[in-house]
mmCIF file of N, CA and C in Angstrom:
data_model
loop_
_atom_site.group_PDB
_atom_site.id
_atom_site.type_symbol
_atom_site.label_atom_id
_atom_site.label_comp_id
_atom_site.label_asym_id
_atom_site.label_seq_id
_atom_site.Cartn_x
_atom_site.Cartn_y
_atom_site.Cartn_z
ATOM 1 N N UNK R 1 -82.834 -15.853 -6.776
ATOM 2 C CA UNK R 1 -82.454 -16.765 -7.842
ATOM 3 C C UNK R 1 -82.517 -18.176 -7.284
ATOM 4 N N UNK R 2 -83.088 -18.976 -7.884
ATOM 5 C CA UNK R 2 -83.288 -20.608 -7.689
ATOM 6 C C UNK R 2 -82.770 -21.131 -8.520
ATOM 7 N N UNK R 3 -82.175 -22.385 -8.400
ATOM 8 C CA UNK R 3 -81.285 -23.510 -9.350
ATOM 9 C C UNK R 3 -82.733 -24.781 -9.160
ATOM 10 N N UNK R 4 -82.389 -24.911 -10.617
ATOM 11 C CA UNK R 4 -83.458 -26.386 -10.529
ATOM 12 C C UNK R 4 -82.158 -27.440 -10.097
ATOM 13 N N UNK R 5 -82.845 -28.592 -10.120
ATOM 14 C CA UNK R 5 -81.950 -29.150 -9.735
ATOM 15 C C UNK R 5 -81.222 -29.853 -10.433
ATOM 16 N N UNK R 6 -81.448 -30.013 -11.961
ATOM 17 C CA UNK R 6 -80.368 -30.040 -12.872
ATOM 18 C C UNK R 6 -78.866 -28.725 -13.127
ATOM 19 N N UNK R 7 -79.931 -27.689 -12.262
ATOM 20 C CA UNK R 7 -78.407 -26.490 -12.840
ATOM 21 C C UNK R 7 -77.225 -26.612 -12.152
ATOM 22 N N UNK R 8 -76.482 -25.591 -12.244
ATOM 23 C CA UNK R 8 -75.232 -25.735 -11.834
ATOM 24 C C UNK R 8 -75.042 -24.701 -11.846
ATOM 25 N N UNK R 9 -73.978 -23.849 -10.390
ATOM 26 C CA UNK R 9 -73.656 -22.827 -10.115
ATOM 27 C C UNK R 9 -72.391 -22.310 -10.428
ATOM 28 N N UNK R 10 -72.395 -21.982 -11.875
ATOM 29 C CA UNK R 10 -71.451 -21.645 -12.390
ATOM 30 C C UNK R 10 -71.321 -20.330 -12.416
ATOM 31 N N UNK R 11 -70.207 -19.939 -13.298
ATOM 32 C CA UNK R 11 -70.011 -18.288 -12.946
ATOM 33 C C UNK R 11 -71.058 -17.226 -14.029
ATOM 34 N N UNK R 12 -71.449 -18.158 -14.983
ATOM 35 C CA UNK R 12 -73.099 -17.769 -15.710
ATOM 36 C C UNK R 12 -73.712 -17.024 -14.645
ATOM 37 N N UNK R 13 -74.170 -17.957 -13.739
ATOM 38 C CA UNK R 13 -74.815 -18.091 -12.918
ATOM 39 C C UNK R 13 -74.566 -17.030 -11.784
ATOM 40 N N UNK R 14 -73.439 -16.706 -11.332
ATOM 41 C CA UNK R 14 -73.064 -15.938 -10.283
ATOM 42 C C UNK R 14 -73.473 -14.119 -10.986
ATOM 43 N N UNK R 15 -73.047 -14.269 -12.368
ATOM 44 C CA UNK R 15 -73.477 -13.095 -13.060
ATOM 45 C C UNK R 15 -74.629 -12.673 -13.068
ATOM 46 N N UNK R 16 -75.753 -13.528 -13.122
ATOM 47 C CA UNK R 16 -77.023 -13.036 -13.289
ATOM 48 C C UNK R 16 -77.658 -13.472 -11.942
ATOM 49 N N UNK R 17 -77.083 -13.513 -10.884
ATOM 50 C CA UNK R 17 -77.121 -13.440 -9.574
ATOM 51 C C UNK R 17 -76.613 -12.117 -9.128
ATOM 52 N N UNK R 18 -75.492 -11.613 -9.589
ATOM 53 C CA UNK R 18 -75.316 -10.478 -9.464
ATOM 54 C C UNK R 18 -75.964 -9.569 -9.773
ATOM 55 N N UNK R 19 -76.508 -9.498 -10.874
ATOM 56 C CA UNK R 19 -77.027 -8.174 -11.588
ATOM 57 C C UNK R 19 -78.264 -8.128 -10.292
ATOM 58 N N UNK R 20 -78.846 -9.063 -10.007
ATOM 59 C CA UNK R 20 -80.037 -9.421 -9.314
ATOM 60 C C UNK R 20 -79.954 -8.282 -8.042
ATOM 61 N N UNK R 21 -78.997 -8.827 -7.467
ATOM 62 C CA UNK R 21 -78.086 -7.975 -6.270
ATOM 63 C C UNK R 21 -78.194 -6.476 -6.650
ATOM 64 N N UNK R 22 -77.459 -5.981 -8.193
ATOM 65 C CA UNK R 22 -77.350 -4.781 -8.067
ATOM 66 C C UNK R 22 -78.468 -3.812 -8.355
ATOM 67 N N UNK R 23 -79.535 -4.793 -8.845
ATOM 68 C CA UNK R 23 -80.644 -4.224 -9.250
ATOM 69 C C UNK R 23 -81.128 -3.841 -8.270
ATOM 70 N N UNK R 24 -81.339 -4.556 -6.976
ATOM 71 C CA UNK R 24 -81.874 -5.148 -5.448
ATOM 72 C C UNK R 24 -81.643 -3.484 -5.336
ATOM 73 N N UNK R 25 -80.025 -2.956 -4.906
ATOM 74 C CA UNK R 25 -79.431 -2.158 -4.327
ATOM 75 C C UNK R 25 -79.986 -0.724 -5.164
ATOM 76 N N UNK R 26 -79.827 -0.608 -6.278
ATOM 77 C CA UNK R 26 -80.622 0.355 -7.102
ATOM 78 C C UNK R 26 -81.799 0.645 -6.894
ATOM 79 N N UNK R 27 -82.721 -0.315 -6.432
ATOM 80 C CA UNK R 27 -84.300 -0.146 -6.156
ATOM 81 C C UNK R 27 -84.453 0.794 -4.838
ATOM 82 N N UNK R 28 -83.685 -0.349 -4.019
ATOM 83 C CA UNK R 28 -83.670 0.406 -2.580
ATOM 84 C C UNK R 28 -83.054 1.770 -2.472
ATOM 85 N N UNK R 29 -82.023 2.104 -3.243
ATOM 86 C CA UNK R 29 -81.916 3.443 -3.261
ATOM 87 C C UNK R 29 -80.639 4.048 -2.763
ATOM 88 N N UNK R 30 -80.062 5.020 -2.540
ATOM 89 C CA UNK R 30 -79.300 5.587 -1.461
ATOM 90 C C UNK R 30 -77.690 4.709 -1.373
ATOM 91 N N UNK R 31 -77.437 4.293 -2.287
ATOM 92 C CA UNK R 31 -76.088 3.167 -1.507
ATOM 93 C C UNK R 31 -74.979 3.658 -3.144
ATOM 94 N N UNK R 32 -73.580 3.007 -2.543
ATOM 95 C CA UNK R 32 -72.781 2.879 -3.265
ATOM 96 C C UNK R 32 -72.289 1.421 -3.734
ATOM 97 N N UNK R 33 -72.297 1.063 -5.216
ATOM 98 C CA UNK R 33 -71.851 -0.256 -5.872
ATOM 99 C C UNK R 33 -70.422 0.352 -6.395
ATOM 100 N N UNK R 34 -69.442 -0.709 -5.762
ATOM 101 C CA UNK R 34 -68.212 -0.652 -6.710
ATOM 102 C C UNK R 34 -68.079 -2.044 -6.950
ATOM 103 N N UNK R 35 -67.730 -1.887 -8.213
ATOM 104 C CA UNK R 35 -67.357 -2.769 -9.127
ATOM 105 C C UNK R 35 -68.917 -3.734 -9.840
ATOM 106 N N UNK R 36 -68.162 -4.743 -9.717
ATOM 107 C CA UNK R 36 -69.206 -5.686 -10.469
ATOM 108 C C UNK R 36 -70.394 -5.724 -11.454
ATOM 109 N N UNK R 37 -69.548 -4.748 -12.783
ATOM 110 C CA UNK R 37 -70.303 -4.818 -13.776
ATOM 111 C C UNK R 37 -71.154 -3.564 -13.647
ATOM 112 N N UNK R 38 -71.454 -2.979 -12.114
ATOM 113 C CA UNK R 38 -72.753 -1.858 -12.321
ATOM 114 C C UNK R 38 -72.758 -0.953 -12.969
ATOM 115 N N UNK R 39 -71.733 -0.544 -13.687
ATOM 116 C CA UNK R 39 -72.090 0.387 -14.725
ATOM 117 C C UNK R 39 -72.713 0.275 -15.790
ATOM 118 N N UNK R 40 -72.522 -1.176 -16.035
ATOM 119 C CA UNK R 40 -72.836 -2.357 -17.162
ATOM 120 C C UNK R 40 -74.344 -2.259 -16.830
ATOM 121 N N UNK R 41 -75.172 -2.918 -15.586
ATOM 122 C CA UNK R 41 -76.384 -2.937 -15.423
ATOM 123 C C UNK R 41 -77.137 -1.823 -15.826
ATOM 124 N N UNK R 42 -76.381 -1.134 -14.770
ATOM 125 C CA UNK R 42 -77.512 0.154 -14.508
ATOM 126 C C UNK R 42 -77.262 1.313 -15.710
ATOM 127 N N UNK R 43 -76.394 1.248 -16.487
ATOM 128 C CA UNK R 43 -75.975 2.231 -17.628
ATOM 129 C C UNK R 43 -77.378 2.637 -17.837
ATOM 130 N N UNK R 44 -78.514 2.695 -17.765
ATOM 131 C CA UNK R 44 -79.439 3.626 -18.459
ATOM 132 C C UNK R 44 -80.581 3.763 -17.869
ATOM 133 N N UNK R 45 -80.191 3.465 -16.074
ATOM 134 C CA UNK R 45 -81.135 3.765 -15.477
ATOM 135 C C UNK R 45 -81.002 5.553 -14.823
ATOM 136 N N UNK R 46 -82.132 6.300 -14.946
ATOM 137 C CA UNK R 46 -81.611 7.732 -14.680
ATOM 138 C C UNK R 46 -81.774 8.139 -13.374
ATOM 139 N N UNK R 47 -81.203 7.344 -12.154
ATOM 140 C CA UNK R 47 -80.918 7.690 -11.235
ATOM 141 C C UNK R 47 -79.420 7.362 -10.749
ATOM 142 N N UNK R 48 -78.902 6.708 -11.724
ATOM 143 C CA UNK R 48 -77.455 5.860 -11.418
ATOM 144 C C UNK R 48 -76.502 6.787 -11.873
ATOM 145 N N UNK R 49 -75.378 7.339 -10.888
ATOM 146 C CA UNK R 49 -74.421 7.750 -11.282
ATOM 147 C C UNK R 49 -73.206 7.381 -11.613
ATOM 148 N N UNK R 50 -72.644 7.073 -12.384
ATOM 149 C CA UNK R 50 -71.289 5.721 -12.522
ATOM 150 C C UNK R 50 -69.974 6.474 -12.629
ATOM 151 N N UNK R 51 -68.774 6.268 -11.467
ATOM 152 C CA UNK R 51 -67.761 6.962 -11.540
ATOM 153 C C UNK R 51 -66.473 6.034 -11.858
ATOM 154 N N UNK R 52 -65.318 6.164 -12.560
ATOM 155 C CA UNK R 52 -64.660 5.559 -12.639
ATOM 156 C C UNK R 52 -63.426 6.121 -12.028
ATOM 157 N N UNK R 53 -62.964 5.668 -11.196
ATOM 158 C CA UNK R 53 -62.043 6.344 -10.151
ATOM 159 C C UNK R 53 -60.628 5.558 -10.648
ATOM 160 N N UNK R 54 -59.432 6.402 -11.108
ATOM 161 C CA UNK R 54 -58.441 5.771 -11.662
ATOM 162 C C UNK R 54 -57.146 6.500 -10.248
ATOM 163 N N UNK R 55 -56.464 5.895 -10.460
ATOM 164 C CA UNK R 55 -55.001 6.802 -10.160
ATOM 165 C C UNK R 55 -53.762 6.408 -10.665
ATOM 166 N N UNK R 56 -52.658 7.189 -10.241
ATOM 167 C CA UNK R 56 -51.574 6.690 -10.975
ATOM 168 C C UNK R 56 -50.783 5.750 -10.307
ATOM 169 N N UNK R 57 -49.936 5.256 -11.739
ATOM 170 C CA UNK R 57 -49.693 3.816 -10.999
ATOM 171 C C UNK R 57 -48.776 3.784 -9.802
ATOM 172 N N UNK R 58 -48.130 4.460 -9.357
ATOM 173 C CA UNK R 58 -47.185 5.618 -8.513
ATOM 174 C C UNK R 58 -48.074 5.234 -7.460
ATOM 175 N N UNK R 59 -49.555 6.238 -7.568
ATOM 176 C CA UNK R 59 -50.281 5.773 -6.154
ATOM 177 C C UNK R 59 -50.538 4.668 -5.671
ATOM 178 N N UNK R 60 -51.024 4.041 -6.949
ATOM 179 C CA UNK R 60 -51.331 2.719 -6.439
ATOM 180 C C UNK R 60 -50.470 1.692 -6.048
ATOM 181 N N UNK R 61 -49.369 1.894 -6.531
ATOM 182 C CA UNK R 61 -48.284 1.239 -5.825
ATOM 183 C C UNK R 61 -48.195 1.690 -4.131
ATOM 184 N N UNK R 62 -48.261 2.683 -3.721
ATOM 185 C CA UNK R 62 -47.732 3.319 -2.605
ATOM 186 C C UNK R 62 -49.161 2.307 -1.861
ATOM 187 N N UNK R 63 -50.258 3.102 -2.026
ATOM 188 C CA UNK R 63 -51.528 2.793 -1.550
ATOM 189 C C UNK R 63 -51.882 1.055 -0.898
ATOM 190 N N UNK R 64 -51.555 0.425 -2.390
ATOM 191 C CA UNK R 64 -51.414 -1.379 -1.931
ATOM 192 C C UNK R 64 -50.376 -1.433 -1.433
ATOM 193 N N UNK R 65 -49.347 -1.187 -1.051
ATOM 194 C CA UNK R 65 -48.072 -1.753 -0.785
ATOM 195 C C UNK R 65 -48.235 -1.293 1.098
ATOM 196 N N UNK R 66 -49.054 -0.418 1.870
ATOM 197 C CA UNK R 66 -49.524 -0.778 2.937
ATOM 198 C C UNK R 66 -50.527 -1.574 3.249
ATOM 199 N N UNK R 67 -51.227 -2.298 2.448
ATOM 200 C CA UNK R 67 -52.239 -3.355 2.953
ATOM 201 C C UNK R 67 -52.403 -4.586 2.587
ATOM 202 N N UNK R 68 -51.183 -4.979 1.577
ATOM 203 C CA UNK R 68 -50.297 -6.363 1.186
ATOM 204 C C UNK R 68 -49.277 -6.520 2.291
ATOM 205 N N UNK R 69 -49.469 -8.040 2.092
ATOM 206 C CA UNK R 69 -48.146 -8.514 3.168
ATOM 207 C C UNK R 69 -46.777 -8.172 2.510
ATOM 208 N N UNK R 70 -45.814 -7.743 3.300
ATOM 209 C CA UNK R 70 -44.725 -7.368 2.995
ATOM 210 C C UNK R 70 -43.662 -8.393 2.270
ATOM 211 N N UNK R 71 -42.964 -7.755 0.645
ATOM 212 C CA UNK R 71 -42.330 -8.738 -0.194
ATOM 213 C C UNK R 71 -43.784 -9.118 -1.146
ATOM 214 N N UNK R 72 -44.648 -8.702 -1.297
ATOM 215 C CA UNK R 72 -45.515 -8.725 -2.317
ATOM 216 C C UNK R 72 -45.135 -8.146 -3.228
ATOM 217 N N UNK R 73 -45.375 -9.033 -4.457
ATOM 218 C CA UNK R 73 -45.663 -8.056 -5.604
ATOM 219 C C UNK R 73 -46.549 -7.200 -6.363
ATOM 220 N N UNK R 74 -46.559 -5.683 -5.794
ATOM 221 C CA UNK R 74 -47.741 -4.989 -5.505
ATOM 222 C C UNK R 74 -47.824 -5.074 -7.523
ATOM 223 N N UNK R 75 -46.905 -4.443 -8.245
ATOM 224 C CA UNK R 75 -47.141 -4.150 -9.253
ATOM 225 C C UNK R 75 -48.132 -5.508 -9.929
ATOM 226 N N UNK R 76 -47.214 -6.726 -10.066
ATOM 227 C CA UNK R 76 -48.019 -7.745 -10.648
ATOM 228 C C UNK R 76 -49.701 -8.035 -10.524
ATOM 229 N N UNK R 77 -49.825 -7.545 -9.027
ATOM 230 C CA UNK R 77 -51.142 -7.607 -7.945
ATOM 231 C C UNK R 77 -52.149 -6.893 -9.123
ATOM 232 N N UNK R 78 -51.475 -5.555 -9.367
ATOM 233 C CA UNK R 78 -52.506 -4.478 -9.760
ATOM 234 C C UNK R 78 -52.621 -4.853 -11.152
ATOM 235 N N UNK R 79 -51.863 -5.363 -11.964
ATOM 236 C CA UNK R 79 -51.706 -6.210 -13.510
ATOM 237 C C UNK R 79 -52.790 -7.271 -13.166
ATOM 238 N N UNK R 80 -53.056 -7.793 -12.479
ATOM 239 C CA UNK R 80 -53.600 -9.311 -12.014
ATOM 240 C C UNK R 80 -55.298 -8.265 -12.006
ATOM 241 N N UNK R 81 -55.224 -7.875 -11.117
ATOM 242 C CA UNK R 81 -56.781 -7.378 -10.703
ATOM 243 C C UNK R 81 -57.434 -6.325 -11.849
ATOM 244 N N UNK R 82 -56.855 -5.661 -12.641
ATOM 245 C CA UNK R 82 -56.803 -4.984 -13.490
ATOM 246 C C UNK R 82 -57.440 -5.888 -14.984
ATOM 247 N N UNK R 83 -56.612 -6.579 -15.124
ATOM 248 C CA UNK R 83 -56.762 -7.575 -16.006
ATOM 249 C C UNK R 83 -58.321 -8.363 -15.562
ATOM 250 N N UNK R 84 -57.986 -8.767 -14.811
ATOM 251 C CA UNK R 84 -59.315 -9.441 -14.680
ATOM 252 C C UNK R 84 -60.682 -8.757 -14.486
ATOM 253 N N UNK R 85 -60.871 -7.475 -13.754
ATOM 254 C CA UNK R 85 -61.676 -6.323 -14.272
ATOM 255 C C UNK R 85 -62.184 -6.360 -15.673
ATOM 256 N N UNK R 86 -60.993 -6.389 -16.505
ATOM 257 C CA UNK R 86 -61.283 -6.272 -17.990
ATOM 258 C C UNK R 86 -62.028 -7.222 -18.374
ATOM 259 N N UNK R 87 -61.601 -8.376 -18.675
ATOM 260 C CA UNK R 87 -61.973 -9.260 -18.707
ATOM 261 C C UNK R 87 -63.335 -10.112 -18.296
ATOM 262 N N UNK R 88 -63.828 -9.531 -16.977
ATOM 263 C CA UNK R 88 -64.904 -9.645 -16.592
ATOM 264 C C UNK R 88 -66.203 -8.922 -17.262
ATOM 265 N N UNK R 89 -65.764 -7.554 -17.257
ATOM 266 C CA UNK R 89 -66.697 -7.050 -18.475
ATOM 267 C C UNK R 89 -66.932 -7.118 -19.891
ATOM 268 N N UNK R 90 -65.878 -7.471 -20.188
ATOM 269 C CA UNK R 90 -65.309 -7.883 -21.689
ATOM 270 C C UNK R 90 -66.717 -9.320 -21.661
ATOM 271 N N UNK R 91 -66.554 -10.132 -20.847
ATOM 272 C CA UNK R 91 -67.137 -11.484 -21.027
ATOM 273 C C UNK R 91 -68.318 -11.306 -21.133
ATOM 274 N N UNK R 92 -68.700 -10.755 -19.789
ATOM 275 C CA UNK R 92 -70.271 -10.793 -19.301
ATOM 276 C C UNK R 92 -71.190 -9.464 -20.056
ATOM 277 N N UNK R 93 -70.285 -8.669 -20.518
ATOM 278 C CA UNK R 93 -71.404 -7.482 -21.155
ATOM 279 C C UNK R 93 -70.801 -6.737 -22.163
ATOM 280 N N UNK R 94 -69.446 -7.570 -22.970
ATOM 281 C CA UNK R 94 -69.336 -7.168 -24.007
ATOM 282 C C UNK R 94 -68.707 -5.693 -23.959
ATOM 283 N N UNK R 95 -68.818 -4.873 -23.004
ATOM 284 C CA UNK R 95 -67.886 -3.586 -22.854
ATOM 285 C C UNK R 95 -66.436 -3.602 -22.485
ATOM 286 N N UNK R 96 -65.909 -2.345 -22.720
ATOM 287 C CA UNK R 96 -64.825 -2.198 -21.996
ATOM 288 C C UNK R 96 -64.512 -1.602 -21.121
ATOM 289 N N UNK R 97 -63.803 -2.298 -20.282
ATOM 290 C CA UNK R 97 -63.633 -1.799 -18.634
ATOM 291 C C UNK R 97 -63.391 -0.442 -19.069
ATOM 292 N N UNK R 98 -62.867 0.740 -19.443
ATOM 293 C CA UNK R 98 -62.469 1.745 -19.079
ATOM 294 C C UNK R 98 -63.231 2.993 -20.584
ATOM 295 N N UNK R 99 -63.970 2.393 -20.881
ATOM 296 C CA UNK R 99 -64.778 3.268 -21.942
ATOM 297 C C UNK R 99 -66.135 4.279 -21.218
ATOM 298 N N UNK R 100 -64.913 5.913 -21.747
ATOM 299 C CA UNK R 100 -65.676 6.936 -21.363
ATOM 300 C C UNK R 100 -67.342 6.918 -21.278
ATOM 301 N N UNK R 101 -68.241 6.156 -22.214
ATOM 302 C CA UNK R 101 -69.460 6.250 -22.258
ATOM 303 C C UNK R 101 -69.980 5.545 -21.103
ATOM 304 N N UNK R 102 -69.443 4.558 -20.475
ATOM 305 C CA UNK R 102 -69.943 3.982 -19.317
ATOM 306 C C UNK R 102 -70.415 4.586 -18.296
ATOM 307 N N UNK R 103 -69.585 6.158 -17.546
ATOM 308 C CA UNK R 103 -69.531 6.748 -17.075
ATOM 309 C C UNK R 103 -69.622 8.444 -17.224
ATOM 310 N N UNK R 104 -70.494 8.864 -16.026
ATOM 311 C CA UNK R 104 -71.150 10.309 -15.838
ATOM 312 C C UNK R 104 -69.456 10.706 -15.733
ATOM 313 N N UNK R 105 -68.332 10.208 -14.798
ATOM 314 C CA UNK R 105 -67.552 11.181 -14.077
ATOM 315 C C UNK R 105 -66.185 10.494 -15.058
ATOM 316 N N UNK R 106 -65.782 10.760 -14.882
ATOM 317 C CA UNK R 106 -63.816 9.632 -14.789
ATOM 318 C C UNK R 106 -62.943 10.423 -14.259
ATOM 319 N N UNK R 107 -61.918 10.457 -13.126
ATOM 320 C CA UNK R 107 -61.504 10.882 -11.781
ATOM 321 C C UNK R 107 -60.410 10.806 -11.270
ATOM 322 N N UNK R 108 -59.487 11.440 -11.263
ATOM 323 C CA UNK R 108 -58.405 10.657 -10.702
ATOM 324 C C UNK R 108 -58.281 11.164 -9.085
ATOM 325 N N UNK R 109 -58.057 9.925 -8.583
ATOM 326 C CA UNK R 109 -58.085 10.035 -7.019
ATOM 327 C C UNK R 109 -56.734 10.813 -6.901
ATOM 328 N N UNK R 110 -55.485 10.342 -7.663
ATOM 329 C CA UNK R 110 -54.137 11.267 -7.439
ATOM 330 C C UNK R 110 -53.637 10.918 -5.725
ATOM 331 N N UNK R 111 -53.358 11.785 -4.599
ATOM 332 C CA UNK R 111 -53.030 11.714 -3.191
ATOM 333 C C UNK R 111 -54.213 11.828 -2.605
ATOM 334 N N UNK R 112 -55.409 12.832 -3.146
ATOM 335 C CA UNK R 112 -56.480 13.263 -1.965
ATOM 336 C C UNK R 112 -57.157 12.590 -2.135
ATOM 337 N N UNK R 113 -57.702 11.248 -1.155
ATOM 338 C CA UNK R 113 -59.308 10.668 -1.790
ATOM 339 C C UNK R 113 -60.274 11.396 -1.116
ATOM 340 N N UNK R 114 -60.410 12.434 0.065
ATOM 341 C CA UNK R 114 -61.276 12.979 0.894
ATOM 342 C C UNK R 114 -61.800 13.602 -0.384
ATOM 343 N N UNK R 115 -60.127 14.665 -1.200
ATOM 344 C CA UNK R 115 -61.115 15.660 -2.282
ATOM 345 C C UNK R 115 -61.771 15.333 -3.207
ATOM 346 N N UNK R 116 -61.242 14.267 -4.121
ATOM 347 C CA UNK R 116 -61.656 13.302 -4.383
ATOM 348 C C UNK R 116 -63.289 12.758 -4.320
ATOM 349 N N UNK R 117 -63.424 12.136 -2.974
ATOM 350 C CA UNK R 117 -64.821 12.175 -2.829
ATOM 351 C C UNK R 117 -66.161 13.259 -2.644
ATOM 352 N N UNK R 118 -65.147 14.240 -2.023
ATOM 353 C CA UNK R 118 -66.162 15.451 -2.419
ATOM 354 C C UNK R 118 -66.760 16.369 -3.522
ATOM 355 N N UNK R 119 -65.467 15.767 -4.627
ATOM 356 C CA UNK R 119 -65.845 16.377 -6.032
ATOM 357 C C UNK R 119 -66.466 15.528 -6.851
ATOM 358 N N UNK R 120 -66.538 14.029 -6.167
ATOM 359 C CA UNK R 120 -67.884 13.330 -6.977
ATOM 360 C C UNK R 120 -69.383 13.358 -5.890
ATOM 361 N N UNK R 121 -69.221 14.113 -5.076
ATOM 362 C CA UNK R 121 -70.721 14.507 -4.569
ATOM 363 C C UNK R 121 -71.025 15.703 -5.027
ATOM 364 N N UNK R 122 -70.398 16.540 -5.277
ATOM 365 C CA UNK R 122 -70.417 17.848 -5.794
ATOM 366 C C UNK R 122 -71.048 17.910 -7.347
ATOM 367 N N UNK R 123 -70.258 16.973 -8.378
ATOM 368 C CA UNK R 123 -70.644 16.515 -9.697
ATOM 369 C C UNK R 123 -72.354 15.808 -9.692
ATOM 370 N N UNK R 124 -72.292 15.045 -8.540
ATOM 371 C CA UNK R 124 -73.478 14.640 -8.696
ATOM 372 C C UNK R 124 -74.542 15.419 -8.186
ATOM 373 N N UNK R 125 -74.495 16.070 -6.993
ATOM 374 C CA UNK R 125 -75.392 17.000 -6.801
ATOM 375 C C UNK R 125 -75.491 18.309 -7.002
ATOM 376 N N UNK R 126 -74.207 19.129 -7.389
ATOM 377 C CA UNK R 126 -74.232 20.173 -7.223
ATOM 378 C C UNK R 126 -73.942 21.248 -5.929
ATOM 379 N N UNK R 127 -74.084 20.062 -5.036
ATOM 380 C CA UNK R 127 -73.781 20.874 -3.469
ATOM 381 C C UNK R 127 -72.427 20.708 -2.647
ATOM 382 N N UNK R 128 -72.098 21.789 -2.390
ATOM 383 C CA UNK R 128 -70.511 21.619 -1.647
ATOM 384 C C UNK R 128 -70.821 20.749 -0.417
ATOM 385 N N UNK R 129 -69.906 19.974 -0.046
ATOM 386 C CA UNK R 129 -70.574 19.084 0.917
ATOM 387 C C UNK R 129 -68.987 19.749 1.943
ATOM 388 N N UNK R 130 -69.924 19.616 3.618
ATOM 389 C CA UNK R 130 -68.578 19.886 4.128
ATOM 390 C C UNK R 130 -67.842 18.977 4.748
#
């Protein structure tokens, strides 16, 4: 992506810089995108698998509250990042963050993310992975 030199690197701009990126990563093959809209991009390319990995708010409290500085407010944190998730897709592609059609899987991580990750390789390929 090039800016003439009238443009300006706004967050327009960072969006369709992004997609650029995730397209990049889709071509090449083999990798994992979280976040940033890729479900949005790639929704109808038929090699893309799109998972939406949720848990409860229980976990996620437990989960952030070891990798925030201590006296954080984990709950507000996850309201804050959550929100703006939404919002981000809401803007840039008109969907909603958490609408079943976006996605092949929807998941809850719960305590195990090992099992977790093995039952979205499993979904996607079919093969028990060990």
């Amino acid at each position: 992506l090039e800016l003439g030199e009238d443009s300006v690197f706004d967050a327009q701009e960072m969006v369709k810089l992004t997609e650029k990126i995730v397209d990049r990563a889709y071509a090449d093959g083999n990798c994992v995108i979280v976040g940033r809209g890729a479900q949005c991009i790639l929704q109808h390319r038929p090699r893309a698998y799109h998972v939406f990995v949720y848990a409860p708010l229980k976990e996620r409290v437990l989960r952030l509250r070891e990798r925030l500085e201590p006296g954080a407010n984990v709950e507000e944190r996850i309201r804050k990042v959550d929100g703006e998730r939404i919002k981000y897709l809401q803007q840039y592609f008109g969907k909603s963050w958490c609408q079943p059609h976006l996605y092949d899987l929807m998941i809850s991580s719960g305590k195990d993310e090992d099992s977790t990750a093995r039952t979205i390789l499993y979904a996607m390929t079919g093969q028990v992975q060990g």
